[in-house]
Amino acid sequence: MTTTPYELYYWPSIPGRGEYVRLLLEDAALPYVDVARQAESEGGGARAVVAARRGDLGGVRPWAPPILRAGDHVVAQTAAILDFLAAQHDLVSATARTTALSHQLTIADLVEEVHDTHHPIASGLYYEEQRDAARERAKHFVGERLPMLLDYFESIASGPFLVGSEHTYVDLSMFQTLEGLDYAFPRALSQITSRTPNLSALRERVRERPNVARYLASDRRSAFNEDGIFRRYPELDAVVA
Amino acid sequence: MTTTPYELYYWPSIPGRGEYVRLLLEDAALPYVDVARQAESEGGGARAVVAARRGDLGGVRPWAPPILRAGDHVVAQTAAILDFLAAQHDLVSATARTTALSHQLTIADLVEEVHDTHHPIASGLYYEEQRDAARERAKHFVGERLPMLLDYFESIASGPFLVGSEHTYVDLSMFQTLEGLDYAFPRALSQITSRTPNLSALRERVRERPNVARYLASDRRSAFNEDGIFRRYPELDAVVA
């Protein structure tokens, strides 16, 4: 366990995948510094993330943010960071650790599919350069994949948590994902939620957790926007067949 | 630790993501039954995978194969299965567990990008129905993403393993991924490997591990084909810029 605060490195202008890490840290009241949100004169800003990617933190060079520095350890990949923090602070029971990781990875698959609705051809191109393919991909996502994925999560959310009777970071991640879907695909989501009461209840329960509620009301909470994963492009929010 | 053999559930006709689990099981000489490769009359075949996805194994209902049954536990998601098996059998040191998982997730990102070169619009459509978008996506993958990703892995493979001085399942996964890239993108890969000597050495070292060598020579080893993740479509194997 680290005695110095954790350091989170993530792009300061979007919630993105960093927000999944922030929710765990906030919910568990773990002290952390959101490095890139510090002033550039204090070593913050996006350039701190660039330096971390380059390997300037020492330890294992990470592929991409979010990146967590925990004392001498540098951990990258959202699900690995969540699994690491949960194990370090007994936020998940030993027997539930693998199940939590497994569910988090399915959420990550869903998040990746959301990203690819607006970037089906290349993450290095602008949305406007791949709009036709995006429209096509989003149609399949909204009409086929999203209902299948949410029906699946609904079927395992009766515990009433996603990992049985135990609150875990997976519930926080599902909350963030549903918030994002509501931002990016409000029409499509509203057509599905009538048959996903477990997920809706879970979402509200997370929102009302004291530490989460305080965080959501604070200026540390990052709003969705059109540079992130969940983007509001009305032309992609098709009606479910 | 389970006393009965592990049961692996994965589509019998492709190597796919199941092959990453098989490589760990074979390398560590862990007893397992490859259920879907058994005769249908003995409960095998693809229908065993369908039943497992439906939740017929009990325990937590999995989203997708590969699925591992370990006694009373049912584990899904490739990286979660590998992390679980490595922890159960001390195949990775406690301090390296998170690093191994993190690297495995970056490999999974690469594998997902390979999949999307031939399925950029929808996994529910045939390749032939999305060939134009596939050509476009593959051009960006081969020209930008693949070199970046392999250069990254090269930079962390000097340990000489991917997790420092310790052989882990991550090396097996990198081997399988390089084999798949060589099958799907032989021209593109040959242009990159001249500057990735660490990865080339790692690949050959894995191939020569006694249990791996025995496995590769056996009829249990699954060949790449055009139904899997790594597909040989010459029109997607562009020349790196």
Tab-separated table of C-alpha atoms in Angstrom:
chain	number	residue	atom	x	y	z
A	1	MET	CA	0.000	0.000	0.000
A	2	THR	CA	1.320	3.398	-0.917
A	3	THR	CA	1.694	6.140	1.675
A	4	THR	CA	2.009	9.014	-0.806
A	5	PRO	CA	-1.101	10.009	-2.757
A	6	TYR	CA	-1.698	8.188	-6.015
A	7	GLU	CA	-0.897	10.142	-9.166
A	8	LEU	CA	-3.357	9.822	-12.052
A	9	TYR	CA	-2.199	10.774	-15.548
A	10	TYR	CA	-4.997	11.325	-18.035
A	11	TRP	CA	-5.929	13.864	-20.709
A	12	PRO	CA	-7.334	16.872	-18.817
A	13	SER	CA	-10.019	17.847	-21.341
A	14	ILE	CA	-12.144	14.677	-21.536
A	15	PRO	CA	-13.652	12.190	-19.055
A	16	GLY	CA	-12.678	9.226	-21.257
A	17	ARG	CA	-11.240	6.119	-19.659
A	18	GLY	CA	-9.667	8.161	-16.864
A	19	GLU	CA	-13.094	8.743	-15.381
A	20	TYR	CA	-13.420	5.048	-14.516
A	21	VAL	CA	-10.308	5.336	-12.360
A	22	ARG	CA	-11.447	8.612	-10.778
A	23	LEU	CA	-14.763	7.051	-9.746
A	24	LEU	CA	-13.017	4.253	-7.855
A	25	LEU	CA	-10.593	6.666	-6.182
A	26	GLU	CA	-13.407	9.045	-5.181
A	27	ASP	CA	-15.830	6.343	-4.030
A	28	ALA	CA	-13.163	4.729	-1.854
A	29	ALA	CA	-11.873	8.139	-0.678
A	30	LEU	CA	-8.310	7.311	-1.720
A	31	PRO	CA	-6.031	10.365	-1.859
A	32	TYR	CA	-4.859	11.160	-5.393
A	33	VAL	CA	-3.468	13.942	-7.510
A	34	ASP	CA	-5.021	14.431	-10.950
A	35	VAL	CA	-1.697	15.480	-12.409
A	36	ALA	CA	-2.744	16.825	-15.809
A	37	ARG	CA	-5.353	19.062	-14.151
A	38	GLN	CA	-2.589	20.883	-12.285
A	39	ALA	CA	-1.174	24.016	-13.862
A	40	GLU	CA	1.515	23.491	-16.487
A	41	SER	CA	3.823	25.610	-14.337
A	42	GLU	CA	3.418	22.942	-11.636
A	43	GLY	CA	4.144	20.024	-13.960
A	44	GLY	CA	0.531	19.538	-15.045
A	45	GLY	CA	-1.314	19.827	-18.329
A	46	ALA	CA	-1.460	17.407	-21.233
A	47	ARG	CA	2.316	17.476	-21.485
A	48	ALA	CA	2.495	15.568	-18.192
A	49	VAL	CA	0.543	12.760	-19.871
A	50	VAL	CA	2.832	12.837	-22.892
A	51	ALA	CA	5.852	12.550	-20.594
A	52	ALA	CA	4.282	9.640	-18.705
A	53	ARG	CA	3.624	7.821	-21.993
A	54	ARG	CA	7.234	8.374	-22.989
A	55	GLY	CA	8.306	6.510	-19.846
A	56	ASP	CA	9.451	9.494	-17.786
A	57	LEU	CA	7.844	8.107	-14.609
A	58	GLY	CA	10.295	5.217	-14.535
A	59	GLY	CA	9.159	1.634	-14.049
A	60	VAL	CA	7.334	-0.082	-16.874
A	61	ARG	CA	6.690	2.206	-19.838
A	62	PRO	CA	2.917	2.433	-20.350
A	63	TRP	CA	1.219	2.202	-23.735
A	64	ALA	CA	-1.551	4.726	-23.132
A	65	PRO	CA	-3.367	6.696	-20.435
A	66	PRO	CA	-4.942	6.336	-17.940
A	67	ILE	CA	-1.695	5.752	-16.078
A	68	LEU	CA	-1.469	5.436	-12.295
A	69	ARG	CA	1.673	5.996	-10.287
A	70	ALA	CA	1.533	4.208	-6.949
A	71	GLY	CA	4.816	4.790	-5.157
A	72	ASP	CA	7.373	2.910	-7.260
A	73	HIS	CA	4.740	1.190	-9.388
A	74	VAL	CA	3.423	2.524	-12.673
A	75	VAL	CA	0.236	0.843	-13.841
A	76	ALA	CA	-1.538	1.339	-17.157
A	77	GLN	CA	-4.728	-0.037	-18.748
A	78	THR	CA	-7.986	0.929	-17.038
A	79	ALA	CA	-9.035	-2.580	-15.995
A	80	ALA	CA	-5.565	-3.379	-14.637
A	81	ILE	CA	-5.567	-0.156	-12.590
A	82	LEU	CA	-9.010	-0.921	-11.139
A	83	ASP	CA	-8.053	-4.521	-10.346
A	84	PHE	CA	-4.834	-3.327	-8.710
A	85	LEU	CA	-6.489	-0.654	-6.559
A	86	ALA	CA	-9.340	-2.955	-5.537
A	87	ALA	CA	-6.884	-5.649	-4.446
A	88	GLN	CA	-4.605	-3.181	-2.619
A	89	HIS	CA	-7.459	-1.720	-0.585
A	90	ASP	CA	-9.664	-4.792	-0.123
A	91	LEU	CA	-12.401	-3.211	-2.232
A	92	VAL	CA	-13.327	-6.606	-3.652
A	93	SER	CA	-13.310	-9.980	-1.924
A	94	ALA	CA	-10.672	-12.499	-3.004
A	95	THR	CA	-13.266	-14.807	-4.526
A	96	ALA	CA	-14.945	-11.992	-6.462
A	97	ARG	CA	-11.752	-10.491	-7.878
A	98	THR	CA	-11.771	-12.489	-11.098
A	99	THR	CA	-15.497	-11.999	-11.676
A	100	ALA	CA	-15.129	-8.251	-11.207
A	101	LEU	CA	-12.249	-8.143	-13.684
A	102	SER	CA	-14.190	-10.211	-16.178
A	103	HIS	CA	-17.221	-7.893	-16.019
A	104	GLN	CA	-14.987	-4.819	-16.242
A	105	LEU	CA	-13.493	-6.232	-19.446
A	106	THR	CA	-16.942	-6.705	-20.955
A	107	ILE	CA	-17.738	-3.095	-20.068
A	108	ALA	CA	-14.446	-2.132	-21.735
A	109	ASP	CA	-15.555	-4.011	-24.861
A	110	LEU	CA	-18.785	-2.004	-24.864
A	111	VAL	CA	-16.879	1.259	-24.384
A	112	GLU	CA	-14.572	0.362	-27.273
A	113	GLU	CA	-17.597	-0.288	-29.489
A	114	VAL	CA	-18.970	3.138	-28.537
A	115	HIS	CA	-15.650	4.726	-29.515
A	116	ASP	CA	-15.703	2.963	-32.855
A	117	THR	CA	-19.174	4.281	-33.708
A	118	HIS	CA	-17.563	7.662	-34.383
A	119	HIS	CA	-14.123	6.310	-35.368
A	120	PRO	CA	-14.765	3.150	-37.406
A	121	ILE	CA	-11.879	3.672	-39.849
A	122	ALA	CA	-9.025	5.240	-37.890
A	123	SER	CA	-8.537	6.933	-34.536
A	124	GLY	CA	-6.059	9.220	-36.302
A	125	LEU	CA	-8.737	10.711	-38.576
A	126	TYR	CA	-11.384	13.255	-37.631
A	127	TYR	CA	-14.973	12.134	-37.250
A	128	GLU	CA	-15.903	14.278	-40.238
A	129	GLU	CA	-13.500	12.248	-42.385
A	130	GLN	CA	-15.276	8.955	-41.607
A	131	ARG	CA	-18.856	10.067	-41.146
A	132	ASP	CA	-20.437	7.700	-43.672
A	133	ALA	CA	-18.801	4.634	-42.168
A	134	ALA	CA	-19.663	5.972	-38.696
A	135	ARG	CA	-23.326	6.191	-39.593
A	136	GLU	CA	-23.262	2.621	-40.846
A	137	ARG	CA	-21.399	1.293	-37.821
A	138	ALA	CA	-23.611	3.203	-35.373
A	139	LYS	CA	-26.717	1.718	-36.978
A	140	HIS	CA	-25.464	-1.781	-36.229
A	141	PHE	CA	-24.261	-0.789	-32.763
A	142	VAL	CA	-27.544	0.797	-31.734
A	143	GLY	CA	-29.718	-1.813	-33.421
A	144	GLU	CA	-27.862	-4.995	-32.509
A	145	ARG	CA	-24.885	-4.740	-30.210
A	146	LEU	CA	-26.124	-2.260	-27.607
A	147	PRO	CA	-29.406	-4.099	-26.892
A	148	MET	CA	-27.546	-7.428	-26.672
A	149	LEU	CA	-24.934	-6.028	-24.319
A	150	LEU	CA	-27.394	-4.239	-22.042
A	151	ASP	CA	-29.715	-7.251	-21.960
A	152	TYR	CA	-26.711	-9.290	-20.881
A	153	PHE	CA	-25.742	-6.881	-18.106
A	154	GLU	CA	-29.373	-6.685	-16.997
A	155	SER	CA	-29.397	-10.472	-16.612
A	156	ILE	CA	-26.427	-10.419	-14.229
A	157	ALA	CA	-27.407	-7.261	-12.288
A	158	SER	CA	-30.024	-8.814	-10.056
A	159	GLY	CA	-27.619	-9.451	-7.196
A	160	PRO	CA	-28.572	-6.467	-6.846
A	161	PHE	CA	-24.974	-5.596	-7.763
A	162	LEU	CA	-23.085	-6.740	-10.848
A	163	VAL	CA	-20.878	-8.927	-8.672
A	164	GLY	CA	-23.559	-10.643	-6.622
A	165	SER	CA	-24.343	-9.035	-3.271
A	166	GLU	CA	-21.125	-7.014	-3.207
A	167	HIS	CA	-20.688	-3.389	-4.294
A	168	THR	CA	-17.577	-3.193	-6.464
A	169	TYR	CA	-15.912	-0.844	-8.933
A	170	VAL	CA	-17.829	-2.655	-11.662
A	171	ASP	CA	-21.003	-0.897	-10.506
A	172	LEU	CA	-19.210	2.442	-10.724
A	173	SER	CA	-18.051	1.572	-14.234
A	174	MET	CA	-21.544	0.568	-15.292
A	175	PHE	CA	-22.880	3.857	-13.890
A	176	GLN	CA	-20.347	5.844	-15.913
A	177	THR	CA	-21.107	3.837	-19.047
A	178	LEU	CA	-24.869	4.339	-18.704
A	179	GLU	CA	-24.313	8.066	-18.125
A	180	GLY	CA	-22.213	8.157	-21.269
A	181	LEU	CA	-24.732	6.209	-23.315
A	182	ASP	CA	-27.443	8.587	-22.120
A	183	TYR	CA	-25.327	11.485	-23.327
A	184	ALA	CA	-24.390	9.967	-26.697
A	185	PHE	CA	-27.441	7.863	-27.570
A	186	PRO	CA	-30.411	9.235	-25.566
A	187	ARG	CA	-33.045	8.012	-28.022
A	188	ALA	CA	-31.606	4.524	-28.371
A	189	LEU	CA	-31.028	4.132	-24.639
A	190	SER	CA	-34.550	5.237	-23.718
A	191	GLN	CA	-35.921	2.465	-25.914
A	192	ILE	CA	-33.895	-0.153	-24.077
A	193	THR	CA	-34.134	0.966	-20.444
A	194	SER	CA	-37.805	0.018	-20.137
A	195	ARG	CA	-36.638	-3.589	-20.053
A	196	THR	CA	-33.524	-3.073	-17.901
A	197	PRO	CA	-34.901	-2.165	-14.451
A	198	ASN	CA	-31.936	-3.727	-12.622
A	199	LEU	CA	-29.484	-1.503	-14.481
A	200	SER	CA	-31.587	1.594	-13.894
A	201	ALA	CA	-31.784	0.869	-10.172
A	202	LEU	CA	-28.046	0.208	-10.034
A	203	ARG	CA	-27.340	3.498	-11.810
A	204	GLU	CA	-29.386	5.510	-9.278
A	205	ARG	CA	-27.936	3.623	-6.337
A	206	VAL	CA	-24.409	4.493	-7.449
A	207	ARG	CA	-25.352	8.130	-8.033
A	208	GLU	CA	-26.562	8.379	-4.437
A	209	ARG	CA	-23.503	6.888	-2.771
A	210	PRO	CA	-22.264	9.720	-0.530
A	211	ASN	CA	-18.732	9.947	-1.910
A	212	VAL	CA	-19.967	9.620	-5.484
A	213	ALA	CA	-22.660	12.261	-4.968
A	214	ARG	CA	-20.105	14.658	-3.501
A	215	TYR	CA	-17.773	13.998	-6.410
A	216	LEU	CA	-20.449	14.485	-9.065
A	217	ALA	CA	-21.315	17.861	-7.505
A	218	SER	CA	-17.685	18.967	-7.434
A	219	ASP	CA	-15.622	20.698	-10.095
A	220	ARG	CA	-13.416	17.594	-10.260
A	221	ARG	CA	-16.155	15.805	-12.228
A	222	SER	CA	-15.476	15.896	-15.945
A	223	ALA	CA	-18.400	16.555	-18.333
A	224	PHE	CA	-18.943	14.576	-21.531
A	225	ASN	CA	-17.987	16.366	-24.731
A	226	GLU	CA	-17.332	15.757	-28.419
A	227	ASP	CA	-13.637	15.020	-27.938
A	228	GLY	CA	-14.225	12.021	-25.682
A	229	ILE	CA	-15.492	8.463	-26.097
A	230	PHE	CA	-19.181	9.266	-25.616
A	231	ARG	CA	-20.080	11.965	-28.158
A	232	ARG	CA	-23.461	13.449	-28.911
A	233	TYR	CA	-23.794	13.186	-32.658
A	234	PRO	CA	-27.573	13.036	-33.193
A	235	GLU	CA	-27.141	11.421	-36.619
A	236	LEU	CA	-25.606	8.349	-34.921
A	237	ASP	CA	-28.410	7.993	-32.360
A	238	ALA	CA	-30.679	5.896	-34.550
A	239	VAL	CA	-33.956	4.380	-33.462
A	240	VAL	CA	-33.664	0.748	-32.403
A	241	ALA	CA	-35.420	-1.516	-34.892
B	1	MET	CA	-6.860	-25.001	-7.000
B	2	THR	CA	-9.105	-27.341	-8.916
B	3	THR	CA	-8.600	-31.091	-8.769
B	4	THR	CA	-10.732	-31.921	-11.800
B	5	PRO	CA	-9.385	-30.914	-15.230
B	6	TYR	CA	-10.257	-27.451	-16.438
B	7	GLU	CA	-12.941	-27.243	-19.093
B	8	LEU	CA	-12.347	-24.810	-21.942
B	9	TYR	CA	-15.316	-23.699	-24.038
B	10	TYR	CA	-14.402	-22.094	-27.343
B	11	TRP	CA	-15.537	-22.292	-30.983
B	12	PRO	CA	-13.969	-25.490	-32.349
B	13	SER	CA	-13.253	-24.229	-35.885
B	14	ILE	CA	-10.980	-21.229	-35.224
B	15	PRO	CA	-7.960	-20.480	-33.010
B	16	GLY	CA	-9.336	-17.048	-32.074
B	17	ARG	CA	-9.083	-15.852	-28.510
B	18	GLY	CA	-9.327	-19.421	-27.189
B	19	GLU	CA	-5.809	-20.102	-28.440
B	20	TYR	CA	-4.371	-17.664	-25.871
B	21	VAL	CA	-5.871	-19.783	-23.099
B	22	ARG	CA	-4.733	-23.039	-24.702
B	23	LEU	CA	-1.143	-21.803	-24.881
B	24	LEU	CA	-1.057	-21.092	-21.146
B	25	LEU	CA	-2.666	-24.431	-20.287
B	26	GLU	CA	-0.268	-26.339	-22.572
B	27	ASP	CA	2.865	-24.452	-21.525
B	28	ALA	CA	2.099	-25.012	-17.840
B	29	ALA	CA	0.995	-28.631	-18.475
B	30	LEU	CA	-2.346	-28.041	-16.769
B	31	PRO	CA	-4.898	-30.784	-17.463
B	32	TYR	CA	-7.886	-29.533	-19.480
B	33	VAL	CA	-10.683	-30.694	-21.697
B	34	ASP	CA	-11.292	-28.719	-24.890
B	35	VAL	CA	-15.009	-29.338	-24.663
B	36	ALA	CA	-16.176	-28.144	-28.076
B	37	ARG	CA	-13.584	-30.362	-29.789
B	38	GLN	CA	-15.244	-33.423	-28.283
B	39	ALA	CA	-17.864	-35.204	-30.380
B	40	GLU	CA	-21.364	-33.752	-30.248
B	41	SER	CA	-22.555	-37.142	-28.992
B	42	GLU	CA	-20.299	-36.597	-25.984
B	43	GLY	CA	-21.545	-33.088	-25.264
B	44	GLY	CA	-19.044	-31.359	-27.537
B	45	GLY	CA	-19.254	-29.269	-30.677
B	46	ALA	CA	-20.199	-25.626	-31.071
B	47	ARG	CA	-23.478	-26.265	-29.277
B	48	ALA	CA	-21.546	-26.773	-26.033
B	49	VAL	CA	-20.248	-23.198	-26.414
B	50	VAL	CA	-23.746	-21.909	-27.103
B	51	ALA	CA	-25.002	-23.633	-23.946
B	52	ALA	CA	-22.147	-22.197	-21.891
B	53	ARG	CA	-22.958	-18.678	-23.152
B	54	ARG	CA	-26.581	-19.232	-22.188
B	55	GLY	CA	-25.469	-19.854	-18.604
B	56	ASP	CA	-25.912	-23.639	-18.532
B	57	LEU	CA	-22.657	-24.133	-16.601
B	58	GLY	CA	-24.094	-22.397	-13.547
B	59	GLY	CA	-22.208	-19.670	-11.743
B	60	VAL	CA	-21.842	-16.286	-13.392
B	61	ARG	CA	-23.299	-16.181	-16.896
B	62	PRO	CA	-20.480	-15.324	-19.321
B	63	TRP	CA	-20.788	-12.795	-22.141
B	64	ALA	CA	-18.665	-14.589	-24.712
B	65	PRO	CA	-16.126	-17.385	-25.186
B	66	PRO	CA	-13.440	-18.273	-24.291
B	67	ILE	CA	-15.034	-19.562	-21.101
B	68	LEU	CA	-13.189	-21.608	-18.495
B	69	ARG	CA	-14.859	-23.862	-15.963
B	70	ALA	CA	-12.659	-24.411	-12.915
B	71	GLY	CA	-14.555	-26.563	-10.462
B	72	ASP	CA	-17.409	-24.355	-9.285
B	73	HIS	CA	-16.013	-21.222	-10.942
B	74	VAL	CA	-16.893	-20.055	-14.420
B	75	VAL	CA	-14.516	-17.438	-15.796
B	76	ALA	CA	-14.887	-15.508	-19.048
B	77	GLN	CA	-12.802	-12.887	-20.877
B	78	THR	CA	-9.398	-14.019	-22.115
B	79	ALA	CA	-7.312	-11.695	-19.938
B	80	ALA	CA	-9.312	-12.559	-16.812
B	81	ILE	CA	-8.860	-16.289	-17.481
B	82	LEU	CA	-5.102	-15.881	-17.958
B	83	ASP	CA	-4.784	-13.731	-14.826
B	84	PHE	CA	-6.840	-16.268	-12.862
B	85	LEU	CA	-4.837	-19.308	-14.007
B	86	ALA	CA	-1.494	-17.566	-13.500
B	87	ALA	CA	-2.450	-16.592	-9.939
B	88	GLN	CA	-3.853	-20.034	-9.105
B	89	HIS	CA	-0.711	-21.848	-10.231
B	90	ASP	CA	1.961	-19.294	-9.286
B	91	LEU	CA	2.823	-18.754	-12.938
B	92	VAL	CA	3.483	-15.086	-12.256
B	93	SER	CA	5.057	-13.481	-9.190
B	94	ALA	CA	2.776	-11.382	-6.979
B	95	THR	CA	4.576	-8.169	-7.888
B	96	ALA	CA	4.408	-8.892	-11.621
B	97	ARG	CA	0.722	-9.840	-11.704
B	98	THR	CA	-0.555	-6.342	-12.489
B	99	THR	CA	2.148	-5.662	-15.082
B	100	ALA	CA	1.361	-8.945	-16.837
B	101	LEU	CA	-2.341	-8.113	-16.898
B	102	SER	CA	-1.644	-4.627	-18.204
B	103	HIS	CA	0.497	-5.942	-21.072
B	104	GLN	CA	-2.046	-8.635	-21.882
B	105	LEU	CA	-4.704	-5.921	-22.206
B	106	THR	CA	-2.542	-3.981	-24.642
B	107	ILE	CA	-2.110	-7.179	-26.671
B	108	ALA	CA	-5.911	-7.572	-26.535
B	109	ASP	CA	-6.268	-4.036	-27.903
B	110	LEU	CA	-3.986	-4.963	-30.791
B	111	VAL	CA	-5.939	-8.167	-31.444
B	112	GLU	CA	-9.193	-6.193	-31.458
B	113	GLU	CA	-7.721	-3.780	-34.007
B	114	VAL	CA	-6.747	-6.749	-36.188
B	115	HIS	CA	-10.310	-8.053	-35.994
B	116	ASP	CA	-11.678	-4.677	-37.000
B	117	THR	CA	-9.500	-4.525	-40.129
B	118	HIS	CA	-11.843	-7.074	-41.693
B	119	HIS	CA	-14.949	-6.093	-39.700
B	120	PRO	CA	-14.877	-2.286	-39.384
B	121	ILE	CA	-18.650	-1.803	-39.670
B	122	ALA	CA	-20.307	-4.730	-37.919
B	123	SER	CA	-19.286	-8.149	-36.621
B	124	GLY	CA	-22.706	-9.358	-37.764
B	125	LEU	CA	-21.963	-8.659	-41.450
B	126	TYR	CA	-19.750	-10.696	-43.764
B	127	TYR	CA	-16.344	-9.347	-44.750
B	128	GLU	CA	-17.552	-9.062	-48.334
B	129	GLU	CA	-20.289	-6.657	-47.167
B	130	GLN	CA	-17.772	-4.209	-45.674
B	131	ARG	CA	-14.761	-4.672	-47.930
B	132	ASP	CA	-14.335	-1.001	-48.887
B	133	ALA	CA	-14.318	0.168	-45.286
B	134	ALA	CA	-12.043	-2.768	-44.418
B	135	ARG	CA	-9.512	-1.699	-47.017
B	136	GLU	CA	-9.532	1.820	-45.611
B	137	ARG	CA	-9.224	0.697	-42.005
B	138	ALA	CA	-6.493	-1.829	-42.803
B	139	LYS	CA	-4.468	0.886	-44.546
B	140	HIS	CA	-4.432	2.929	-41.322
B	141	PHE	CA	-3.791	-0.152	-39.190
B	142	VAL	CA	-0.852	-1.357	-41.234
B	143	GLY	CA	0.567	2.116	-41.830
B	144	GLU	CA	0.129	3.686	-38.413
B	145	ARG	CA	-1.183	1.528	-35.603
B	146	LEU	CA	0.729	-1.717	-36.154
B	147	PRO	CA	4.178	-0.054	-36.340
B	148	MET	CA	3.381	2.042	-33.245
B	149	LEU	CA	2.187	-0.969	-31.268
B	150	LEU	CA	5.074	-3.241	-32.241
B	151	ASP	CA	7.623	-0.490	-31.610
B	152	TYR	CA	6.086	-0.124	-28.159
B	153	PHE	CA	6.275	-3.846	-27.409
B	154	GLU	CA	9.825	-3.949	-28.755
B	155	SER	CA	10.779	-1.226	-26.279
B	156	ILE	CA	9.551	-3.256	-23.303
B	157	ALA	CA	10.768	-6.698	-24.497
B	158	SER	CA	14.419	-6.310	-23.590
B	159	GLY	CA	14.031	-7.959	-20.191
B	160	PRO	CA	14.432	-10.314	-22.254
B	161	PHE	CA	10.808	-11.151	-21.472
B	162	LEU	CA	7.841	-8.789	-21.674
B	163	VAL	CA	7.568	-8.811	-17.889
B	164	GLY	CA	11.206	-8.170	-17.016
B	165	SER	CA	13.298	-11.260	-16.334
B	166	GLU	CA	10.272	-13.518	-15.834
B	167	HIS	CA	8.635	-15.764	-18.433
B	168	THR	CA	4.875	-15.221	-18.238
B	169	TYR	CA	1.751	-15.917	-20.262
B	170	VAL	CA	2.270	-12.496	-21.861
B	171	ASP	CA	5.172	-13.933	-23.858
B	172	LEU	CA	2.929	-16.767	-25.042
B	173	SER	CA	0.289	-14.222	-26.063
B	174	MET	CA	2.832	-12.123	-27.938
B	175	PHE	CA	4.023	-15.259	-29.734
B	176	GLN	CA	0.491	-16.111	-30.832
B	177	THR	CA	-0.135	-12.528	-31.942
B	178	LEU	CA	3.064	-12.400	-34.003
B	179	GLU	CA	2.185	-15.740	-35.579
B	180	GLY	CA	-1.232	-14.361	-36.440
B	181	LEU	CA	0.183	-11.131	-37.851
B	182	ASP	CA	2.598	-13.170	-39.957
B	183	TYR	CA	-0.367	-15.118	-41.312
B	184	ALA	CA	-2.604	-12.111	-41.967
B	185	PHE	CA	-0.114	-9.357	-42.848
B	186	PRO	CA	3.123	-11.066	-43.989
B	187	ARG	CA	4.255	-8.124	-46.148
B	188	ALA	CA	3.557	-5.476	-43.520
B	189	LEU	CA	5.116	-7.505	-40.715
B	190	SER	CA	8.305	-8.228	-42.661
B	191	GLN	CA	8.827	-4.490	-43.063
B	192	ILE	CA	8.610	-3.946	-39.312
B	193	THR	CA	10.497	-6.937	-37.903
B	194	SER	CA	13.892	-5.660	-39.068
B	195	ARG	CA	13.663	-3.122	-36.267
B	196	THR	CA	12.104	-5.422	-33.624
B	197	PRO	CA	14.879	-7.919	-32.788
B	198	ASN	CA	13.681	-8.359	-29.185
B	199	LEU	CA	10.246	-9.470	-30.360
B	200	SER	CA	11.696	-11.810	-32.966
B	201	ALA	CA	13.939	-13.417	-30.359
B	202	LEU	CA	11.038	-13.713	-27.934
B	203	ARG	CA	8.900	-15.366	-30.595
B	204	GLU	CA	11.522	-18.027	-31.336
B	205	ARG	CA	12.235	-18.608	-27.653
B	206	VAL	CA	8.551	-19.303	-27.003
B	207	ARG	CA	8.315	-21.605	-30.022
B	208	GLU	CA	11.152	-23.711	-28.611
B	209	ARG	CA	9.779	-24.132	-25.109
B	210	PRO	CA	9.375	-27.918	-24.779
B	211	ASN	CA	5.674	-27.951	-23.909
B	212	VAL	CA	4.898	-25.333	-26.541
B	213	ALA	CA	6.894	-27.174	-29.208
B	214	ARG	CA	5.065	-30.416	-28.392
B	215	TYR	CA	1.746	-28.612	-28.541
B	216	LEU	CA	2.476	-26.892	-31.859
B	217	ALA	CA	3.351	-30.278	-33.390
B	218	SER	CA	0.159	-31.906	-32.089
B	219	ASP	CA	-3.276	-32.053	-33.676
B	220	ARG	CA	-4.582	-29.972	-30.765
B	221	ARG	CA	-2.986	-26.865	-32.311
B	222	SER	CA	-5.522	-24.873	-34.295
B	223	ALA	CA	-4.488	-23.395	-37.671
B	224	PHE	CA	-5.320	-19.842	-38.707
B	225	ASN	CA	-8.118	-19.513	-41.235
B	226	GLU	CA	-10.486	-16.974	-42.779
B	227	ASP	CA	-13.161	-17.398	-40.089
B	228	GLY	CA	-10.920	-16.271	-37.241
B	229	ILE	CA	-9.382	-13.020	-36.053
B	230	PHE	CA	-6.218	-13.232	-38.167
B	231	ARG	CA	-7.333	-13.644	-41.793
B	232	ARG	CA	-5.187	-13.700	-44.909
B	233	TYR	CA	-6.855	-11.208	-47.205
B	234	PRO	CA	-3.957	-10.010	-49.418
B	235	GLU	CA	-5.805	-6.794	-50.314
B	236	LEU	CA	-5.584	-5.723	-46.632
B	237	ASP	CA	-1.854	-6.426	-46.345
B	238	ALA	CA	-0.707	-3.041	-47.620
B	239	VAL	CA	2.861	-1.862	-47.768
B	240	VAL	CA	3.907	0.259	-44.803
B	241	ALA	CA	4.478	3.865	-45.858
